[in-house]
């Protein structure tokens, strides 16, 4: 049985999420503040985390950052804030998706299922690929497939889950131009909801980590009007 951690300070919303998830076959645990939620996320095993942004003790952005330092499981941020800046901030620190209150329970369950299924497929593909190839080395960059680690000039650099998947996909398909929509579909799939600005945010984050000069990228090139290309 898949296990979901709900970090939500509004107990009525947390219980509603819990009820719908358990009806559809998930096991759940609730934390009502950021401190308790962060501790549970780091010390127990979950298949996905539902993380509210506005939390007492420690906000959702900080909790997300701390989880991402050690774990790659899907994180779905939940908030009443509709402004794009909150979405960009959440995605930028490693959240996999963003859902705005109020939302329908069926949408929540669908998003949870989609993220868990996609994470399992991607990790399965990476395991199969690692039997044939354990790493990809391009210039200053070395990607360890099985360990899901990235080294820039022998120094490890931390990547959020979707950042790693996007970098790995581009590096595995060098010199090919992929549109934002194609990358959105390949990396985010059904849960993307067609918002290709997500791709731009992640590309910018990756460039900051792998490029000597992110404003003049050597590896991930913008092909204007077409998309992005990983150069060798």
PDB file of C-alpha atoms in Angstrom:
ATOM      1  CA  UNK A   1       0.000   0.000   0.000  1.00  0.00           C
ATOM      2  CA  UNK A   2       1.351   3.413  -0.986  1.00  0.00           C
ATOM      3  CA  UNK A   3       1.931   5.824   1.887  1.00  0.00           C
ATOM      4  CA  UNK A   4       1.203   9.566   1.715  1.00  0.00           C
ATOM      5  CA  UNK A   5       2.324  12.243   4.171  1.00  0.00           C
ATOM      6  CA  UNK A   6      -0.094  15.194   4.473  1.00  0.00           C
ATOM      7  CA  UNK A   7       1.485  18.338   5.952  1.00  0.00           C
ATOM      8  CA  UNK A   8      -1.437  20.748   6.404  1.00  0.00           C
ATOM      9  CA  UNK A   9      -2.277  23.071   9.320  1.00  0.00           C
ATOM     10  CA  UNK A  10      -6.018  23.235   8.551  1.00  0.00           C
ATOM     11  CA  UNK A  11      -7.205  20.045  10.229  1.00  0.00           C
ATOM     12  CA  UNK A  12     -10.497  19.921   8.309  1.00  0.00           C
ATOM     13  CA  UNK A  13      -8.689  20.070   4.950  1.00  0.00           C
ATOM     14  CA  UNK A  14      -6.120  17.514   6.127  1.00  0.00           C
ATOM     15  CA  UNK A  15      -8.871  15.113   7.189  1.00  0.00           C
ATOM     16  CA  UNK A  16     -10.699  15.607   3.873  1.00  0.00           C
ATOM     17  CA  UNK A  17      -7.522  14.808   1.934  1.00  0.00           C
ATOM     18  CA  UNK A  18      -6.920  11.817   4.195  1.00  0.00           C
ATOM     19  CA  UNK A  19     -10.443  10.450   3.668  1.00  0.00           C
ATOM     20  CA  UNK A  20     -10.336  10.644  -0.131  1.00  0.00           C
ATOM     21  CA  UNK A  21      -6.845   9.175  -0.356  1.00  0.00           C
ATOM     22  CA  UNK A  22      -7.685   6.293   1.980  1.00  0.00           C
ATOM     23  CA  UNK A  23     -10.913   5.561   0.076  1.00  0.00           C
ATOM     24  CA  UNK A  24      -8.799   5.100  -3.056  1.00  0.00           C
ATOM     25  CA  UNK A  25      -6.356   2.741  -1.346  1.00  0.00           C
ATOM     26  CA  UNK A  26      -3.585   4.911   0.126  1.00  0.00           C
ATOM     27  CA  UNK A  27      -2.274   4.865   3.684  1.00  0.00           C
ATOM     28  CA  UNK A  28      -1.859   8.367   5.112  1.00  0.00           C
ATOM     29  CA  UNK A  29      -0.271  10.229   7.993  1.00  0.00           C
ATOM     30  CA  UNK A  30      -1.029  13.859   8.955  1.00  0.00           C
ATOM     31  CA  UNK A  31       1.273  16.544  10.373  1.00  0.00           C
ATOM     32  CA  UNK A  32      -0.302  19.869  11.375  1.00  0.00           C
ATOM     33  CA  UNK A  33       2.830  22.059  11.322  1.00  0.00           C
ATOM     34  CA  UNK A  34       6.044  22.404   9.349  1.00  0.00           C
ATOM     35  CA  UNK A  35       8.390  21.231  12.090  1.00  0.00           C
ATOM     36  CA  UNK A  36       6.573  17.956  12.764  1.00  0.00           C
ATOM     37  CA  UNK A  37       5.974  17.442   9.042  1.00  0.00           C
ATOM     38  CA  UNK A  38       9.622  17.913   8.178  1.00  0.00           C
ATOM     39  CA  UNK A  39      10.718  15.454  10.850  1.00  0.00           C
ATOM     40  CA  UNK A  40       8.249  12.806   9.653  1.00  0.00           C
ATOM     41  CA  UNK A  41       9.283  13.312   6.015  1.00  0.00           C
ATOM     42  CA  UNK A  42      12.966  12.833   6.829  1.00  0.00           C
ATOM     43  CA  UNK A  43      12.627   9.975   9.324  1.00  0.00           C
ATOM     44  CA  UNK A  44       9.935   7.804   7.740  1.00  0.00           C
ATOM     45  CA  UNK A  45       9.376   6.371   4.260  1.00  0.00           C
ATOM     46  CA  UNK A  46       6.585   7.840   2.122  1.00  0.00           C
ATOM     47  CA  UNK A  47       5.691   7.490  -1.558  1.00  0.00           C
ATOM     48  CA  UNK A  48       4.518  11.118  -1.904  1.00  0.00           C
ATOM     49  CA  UNK A  49       4.202  14.241   0.251  1.00  0.00           C
ATOM     50  CA  UNK A  50       1.296  16.720   0.125  1.00  0.00           C
ATOM     51  CA  UNK A  51       2.821  19.926   1.455  1.00  0.00           C
ATOM     52  CA  UNK A  52       0.928  23.107   2.322  1.00  0.00           C
ATOM     53  CA  UNK A  53       2.846  26.354   1.798  1.00  0.00           C
ATOM     54  CA  UNK A  54       1.605  28.436   4.756  1.00  0.00           C
ATOM     55  CA  UNK A  55       2.455  26.398   7.863  1.00  0.00           C
ATOM     56  CA  UNK A  56       3.133  27.270  11.506  1.00  0.00           C
ATOM     57  CA  UNK A  57       6.628  26.621  12.826  1.00  0.00           C
ATOM     58  CA  UNK A  58       8.270  26.331   9.411  1.00  0.00           C
ATOM     59  CA  UNK A  59       6.797  27.235   6.017  1.00  0.00           C
ATOM     60  CA  UNK A  60       6.337  24.750   3.187  1.00  0.00           C
ATOM     61  CA  UNK A  61       9.145  26.180   1.066  1.00  0.00           C
ATOM     62  CA  UNK A  62      11.677  25.552   3.854  1.00  0.00           C
ATOM     63  CA  UNK A  63      10.311  22.066   4.491  1.00  0.00           C
ATOM     64  CA  UNK A  64      10.509  21.262   0.767  1.00  0.00           C
ATOM     65  CA  UNK A  65      14.139  22.428   0.636  1.00  0.00           C
ATOM     66  CA  UNK A  66      15.110  20.264   3.593  1.00  0.00           C
ATOM     67  CA  UNK A  67      13.420  17.173   2.142  1.00  0.00           C
ATOM     68  CA  UNK A  68      15.059  17.696  -1.241  1.00  0.00           C
ATOM     69  CA  UNK A  69      18.513  17.684   0.323  1.00  0.00           C
ATOM     70  CA  UNK A  70      18.131  13.991   1.148  1.00  0.00           C
ATOM     71  CA  UNK A  71      15.106  12.546  -0.664  1.00  0.00           C
ATOM     72  CA  UNK A  72      13.789  12.505  -4.243  1.00  0.00           C
ATOM     73  CA  UNK A  73      10.202  11.340  -3.687  1.00  0.00           C
ATOM     74  CA  UNK A  74       7.387  13.367  -5.316  1.00  0.00           C
ATOM     75  CA  UNK A  75       6.342  16.531  -3.463  1.00  0.00           C
ATOM     76  CA  UNK A  76       2.991  18.118  -4.355  1.00  0.00           C
ATOM     77  CA  UNK A  77       2.678  21.628  -2.886  1.00  0.00           C
ATOM     78  CA  UNK A  78      -0.788  22.821  -1.878  1.00  0.00           C
ATOM     79  CA  UNK A  79      -1.715  26.466  -1.315  1.00  0.00           C
ATOM     80  CA  UNK A  80      -4.415  29.117  -1.543  1.00  0.00           C
ATOM     81  CA  UNK A  81      -1.945  31.467  -3.294  1.00  0.00           C
ATOM     82  CA  UNK A  82      -2.676  31.744  -7.028  1.00  0.00           C
ATOM     83  CA  UNK A  83       0.166  34.073  -8.043  1.00  0.00           C
ATOM     84  CA  UNK A  84       2.795  32.613 -10.407  1.00  0.00           C
ATOM     85  CA  UNK A  85       5.620  33.749  -8.137  1.00  0.00           C
ATOM     86  CA  UNK A  86       4.599  31.160  -5.530  1.00  0.00           C
ATOM     87  CA  UNK A  87       4.496  28.426  -8.155  1.00  0.00           C
ATOM     88  CA  UNK A  88       7.899  29.424  -9.536  1.00  0.00           C
ATOM     89  CA  UNK A  89       9.362  29.506  -6.032  1.00  0.00           C
ATOM     90  CA  UNK A  90       7.970  26.067  -5.192  1.00  0.00           C
ATOM     91  CA  UNK A  91       9.150  24.474  -8.411  1.00  0.00           C
ATOM     92  CA  UNK A  92      12.492  26.207  -8.095  1.00  0.00           C
ATOM     93  CA  UNK A  93      13.288  24.561  -4.752  1.00  0.00           C
ATOM     94  CA  UNK A  94      12.341  21.096  -5.927  1.00  0.00           C
ATOM     95  CA  UNK A  95       8.567  20.613  -5.752  1.00  0.00           C
ATOM     96  CA  UNK A  96       7.204  18.349  -8.484  1.00  0.00           C
ATOM     97  CA  UNK A  97       3.820  20.012  -8.839  1.00  0.00           C
ATOM     98  CA  UNK A  98       1.593  22.718  -7.409  1.00  0.00           C
ATOM     99  CA  UNK A  99      -2.136  22.587  -6.719  1.00  0.00           C
ATOM    100  CA  UNK A 100      -4.221  25.623  -5.729  1.00  0.00           C
ATOM    101  CA  UNK A 101      -7.049  25.559  -3.158  1.00  0.00           C
ATOM    102  CA  UNK A 102      -9.891  25.009  -3.522  1.00  0.00           C
ATOM    103  CA  UNK A 103      -9.482  21.858  -5.595  1.00  0.00           C
ATOM    104  CA  UNK A 104     -11.716  18.877  -6.185  1.00  0.00           C
ATOM    105  CA  UNK A 105     -10.871  15.667  -4.319  1.00  0.00           C
ATOM    106  CA  UNK A 106     -10.882  13.785  -7.622  1.00  0.00           C
ATOM    107  CA  UNK A 107      -8.225  16.150  -9.013  1.00  0.00           C
ATOM    108  CA  UNK A 108      -6.096  15.644  -5.913  1.00  0.00           C
ATOM    109  CA  UNK A 109      -6.289  11.859  -6.161  1.00  0.00           C
ATOM    110  CA  UNK A 110      -5.559  11.980  -9.898  1.00  0.00           C
ATOM    111  CA  UNK A 111      -2.460  14.143  -9.343  1.00  0.00           C
ATOM    112  CA  UNK A 112      -1.204  11.879  -6.566  1.00  0.00           C
ATOM    113  CA  UNK A 113      -1.667   8.757  -8.702  1.00  0.00           C
ATOM    114  CA  UNK A 114       0.007  10.382 -11.718  1.00  0.00           C
ATOM    115  CA  UNK A 115       3.074  11.509  -9.777  1.00  0.00           C
ATOM    116  CA  UNK A 116       3.608   8.196  -8.012  1.00  0.00           C
ATOM    117  CA  UNK A 117       3.162   6.218 -11.252  1.00  0.00           C
ATOM    118  CA  UNK A 118       5.516   8.478 -13.175  1.00  0.00           C
ATOM    119  CA  UNK A 119       8.170   8.374 -10.452  1.00  0.00           C
ATOM    120  CA  UNK A 120       8.022   4.575 -10.391  1.00  0.00           C
ATOM    121  CA  UNK A 121       8.309   4.356 -14.198  1.00  0.00           C
ATOM    122  CA  UNK A 122      11.262   6.726 -14.326  1.00  0.00           C
ATOM    123  CA  UNK A 123      13.155   5.023 -11.512  1.00  0.00           C
ATOM    124  CA  UNK A 124      12.455   1.648 -13.152  1.00  0.00           C
ATOM    125  CA  UNK A 125      13.854   2.881 -16.492  1.00  0.00           C
ATOM    126  CA  UNK A 126      16.917   4.283 -14.747  1.00  0.00           C
ATOM    127  CA  UNK A 127      17.529   0.934 -13.023  1.00  0.00           C
ATOM    128  CA  UNK A 128      17.307  -0.888 -16.354  1.00  0.00           C
ATOM    129  CA  UNK A 129      19.584   1.648 -18.042  1.00  0.00           C
ATOM    130  CA  UNK A 130      22.117   1.377 -15.261  1.00  0.00           C
ATOM    131  CA  UNK A 131      22.662  -2.303 -16.107  1.00  0.00           C
ATOM    132  CA  UNK A 132      24.047  -1.200 -19.447  1.00  0.00           C
ATOM    133  CA  UNK A 133      25.518   2.188 -18.516  1.00  0.00           C
ATOM    134  CA  UNK A 134      26.390   3.404 -15.035  1.00  0.00           C
ATOM    135  CA  UNK A 135      27.212   7.009 -15.905  1.00  0.00           C
ATOM    136  CA  UNK A 136      27.187   9.731 -18.551  1.00  0.00           C
ATOM    137  CA  UNK A 137      30.226  12.016 -18.818  1.00  0.00           C
ATOM    138  CA  UNK A 138      30.110  15.160 -20.970  1.00  0.00           C
ATOM    139  CA  UNK A 139      32.743  17.851 -20.535  1.00  0.00           C
ATOM    140  CA  UNK A 140      32.671  19.099 -16.938  1.00  0.00           C
ATOM    141  CA  UNK A 141      29.569  17.036 -16.159  1.00  0.00           C
ATOM    142  CA  UNK A 142      29.315  13.474 -14.876  1.00  0.00           C
ATOM    143  CA  UNK A 143      25.899  11.938 -14.192  1.00  0.00           C
ATOM    144  CA  UNK A 144      25.697   8.753 -12.108  1.00  0.00           C
ATOM    145  CA  UNK A 145      22.483   7.036 -13.189  1.00  0.00           C
ATOM    146  CA  UNK A 146      21.965   4.522 -10.412  1.00  0.00           C
ATOM    147  CA  UNK A 147      23.034   6.851  -7.602  1.00  0.00           C
ATOM    148  CA  UNK A 148      21.114   9.777  -9.168  1.00  0.00           C
ATOM    149  CA  UNK A 149      24.077  12.073  -8.520  1.00  0.00           C
ATOM    150  CA  UNK A 150      25.638  14.814 -10.617  1.00  0.00           C
ATOM    151  CA  UNK A 151      29.256  15.954 -10.420  1.00  0.00           C
ATOM    152  CA  UNK A 152      30.600  19.156 -11.926  1.00  0.00           C
ATOM    153  CA  UNK A 153      34.390  18.986 -12.202  1.00  0.00           C
ATOM    154  CA  UNK A 154      34.467  16.187  -9.575  1.00  0.00           C
ATOM    155  CA  UNK A 155      32.370  18.166  -7.081  1.00  0.00           C
ATOM    156  CA  UNK A 156      28.878  16.868  -6.340  1.00  0.00           C
ATOM    157  CA  UNK A 157      26.034  19.313  -7.013  1.00  0.00           C
ATOM    158  CA  UNK A 158      22.554  18.656  -5.623  1.00  0.00           C
ATOM    159  CA  UNK A 159      19.674  18.402  -8.101  1.00  0.00           C
ATOM    160  CA  UNK A 160      15.959  18.259  -7.349  1.00  0.00           C
ATOM    161  CA  UNK A 161      14.082  15.258  -8.712  1.00  0.00           C
ATOM    162  CA  UNK A 162      12.672  16.871 -11.851  1.00  0.00           C
ATOM    163  CA  UNK A 163      15.904  18.799 -12.468  1.00  0.00           C
ATOM    164  CA  UNK A 164      17.815  15.519 -12.493  1.00  0.00           C
ATOM    165  CA  UNK A 165      15.306  13.831 -14.814  1.00  0.00           C
ATOM    166  CA  UNK A 166      15.348  16.768 -17.238  1.00  0.00           C
ATOM    167  CA  UNK A 167      19.152  16.981 -17.283  1.00  0.00           C
ATOM    168  CA  UNK A 168      19.470  13.212 -17.730  1.00  0.00           C
ATOM    169  CA  UNK A 169      16.984  13.181 -20.613  1.00  0.00           C
ATOM    170  CA  UNK A 170      18.701  16.038 -22.457  1.00  0.00           C
ATOM    171  CA  UNK A 171      22.193  14.650 -21.857  1.00  0.00           C
ATOM    172  CA  UNK A 172      21.043  11.215 -23.062  1.00  0.00           C
ATOM    173  CA  UNK A 173      19.754  12.773 -26.295  1.00  0.00           C
ATOM    174  CA  UNK A 174      22.483  15.278 -27.257  1.00  0.00           C
ATOM    175  CA  UNK A 175      22.329  17.644 -30.237  1.00  0.00           C
ATOM    176  CA  UNK A 176      18.558  17.161 -30.618  1.00  0.00           C
ATOM    177  CA  UNK A 177      16.158  20.088 -30.246  1.00  0.00           C
ATOM    178  CA  UNK A 178      13.186  19.447 -27.955  1.00  0.00           C
ATOM    179  CA  UNK A 179      10.300  21.886 -27.647  1.00  0.00           C
ATOM    180  CA  UNK A 180       9.048  22.973 -24.226  1.00  0.00           C
ATOM    181  CA  UNK A 181       5.851  21.010 -24.797  1.00  0.00           C
ATOM    182  CA  UNK A 182       7.811  17.861 -25.692  1.00  0.00           C
ATOM    183  CA  UNK A 183       9.937  18.174 -22.550  1.00  0.00           C
ATOM    184  CA  UNK A 184       6.873  18.905 -20.427  1.00  0.00           C
ATOM    185  CA  UNK A 185       5.194  15.759 -21.727  1.00  0.00           C
ATOM    186  CA  UNK A 186       8.329  13.616 -21.346  1.00  0.00           C
ATOM    187  CA  UNK A 187       9.266  14.673 -17.810  1.00  0.00           C
ATOM    188  CA  UNK A 188       5.950  15.732 -16.220  1.00  0.00           C
ATOM    189  CA  UNK A 189       3.438  13.780 -18.301  1.00  0.00           C
ATOM    190  CA  UNK A 190      -0.225  13.818 -17.307  1.00  0.00           C
ATOM    191  CA  UNK A 191       0.287  15.969 -14.220  1.00  0.00           C
ATOM    192  CA  UNK A 192       1.734  18.901 -16.179  1.00  0.00           C
ATOM    193  CA  UNK A 193      -1.637  20.503 -17.087  1.00  0.00           C
ATOM    194  CA  UNK A 194       0.032  22.081 -20.132  1.00  0.00           C
ATOM    195  CA  UNK A 195       2.005  24.763 -18.272  1.00  0.00           C
ATOM    196  CA  UNK A 196       5.312  24.826 -20.153  1.00  0.00           C
ATOM    197  CA  UNK A 197       6.680  27.689 -18.018  1.00  0.00           C
ATOM    198  CA  UNK A 198       7.590  24.859 -15.648  1.00  0.00           C
ATOM    199  CA  UNK A 199      10.210  23.755 -18.191  1.00  0.00           C
ATOM    200  CA  UNK A 200      11.728  27.247 -18.348  1.00  0.00           C
ATOM    201  CA  UNK A 201      12.051  27.411 -14.554  1.00  0.00           C
ATOM    202  CA  UNK A 202      13.816  24.043 -14.415  1.00  0.00           C
ATOM    203  CA  UNK A 203      16.123  24.798 -17.357  1.00  0.00           C
ATOM    204  CA  UNK A 204      17.218  28.011 -15.637  1.00  0.00           C
ATOM    205  CA  UNK A 205      17.877  26.149 -12.392  1.00  0.00           C
ATOM    206  CA  UNK A 206      19.936  23.489 -14.199  1.00  0.00           C
ATOM    207  CA  UNK A 207      21.982  26.124 -16.031  1.00  0.00           C
ATOM    208  CA  UNK A 208      22.828  27.826 -12.741  1.00  0.00           C
ATOM    209  CA  UNK A 209      24.314  24.538 -11.566  1.00  0.00           C
ATOM    210  CA  UNK A 210      26.165  23.223 -14.639  1.00  0.00           C
ATOM    211  CA  UNK A 211      27.200  26.277 -16.666  1.00  0.00           C
ATOM    212  CA  UNK A 212      30.235  28.475 -16.089  1.00  0.00           C
ATOM    213  CA  UNK A 213      28.069  31.406 -17.219  1.00  0.00           C
ATOM    214  CA  UNK A 214      24.332  30.693 -17.105  1.00  0.00           C
ATOM    215  CA  UNK A 215      23.612  33.775 -19.231  1.00  0.00           C
ATOM    216  CA  UNK A 216      25.832  32.359 -21.989  1.00  0.00           C
ATOM    217  CA  UNK A 217      25.246  28.599 -21.702  1.00  0.00           C
ATOM    218  CA  UNK A 218      27.664  26.094 -23.201  1.00  0.00           C
ATOM    219  CA  UNK A 219      25.623  22.935 -22.657  1.00  0.00           C
ATOM    220  CA  UNK A 220      21.880  23.697 -22.727  1.00  0.00           C
ATOM    221  CA  UNK A 221      21.272  26.007 -25.656  1.00  0.00           C
ATOM    222  CA  UNK A 222      18.043  27.874 -26.329  1.00  0.00           C
ATOM    223  CA  UNK A 223      17.019  27.424 -29.953  1.00  0.00           C
ATOM    224  CA  UNK A 224      14.716  30.403 -30.373  1.00  0.00           C
ATOM    225  CA  UNK A 225      11.238  29.494 -31.549  1.00  0.00           C
ATOM    226  CA  UNK A 226      12.004  25.776 -31.279  1.00  0.00           C
ATOM    227  CA  UNK A 227      13.118  24.744 -27.791  1.00  0.00           C
ATOM    228  CA  UNK A 228      16.295  23.519 -26.129  1.00  0.00           C
ATOM    229  CA  UNK A 229      19.283  21.465 -27.236  1.00  0.00           C
ATOM    230  CA  UNK A 230      22.030  19.812 -25.178  1.00  0.00           C
ATOM    231  CA  UNK A 231      25.285  20.464 -27.007  1.00  0.00           C
ATOM    232  CA  UNK A 232      28.284  18.162 -27.235  1.00  0.00           C
TER     233      UNK A 232
END
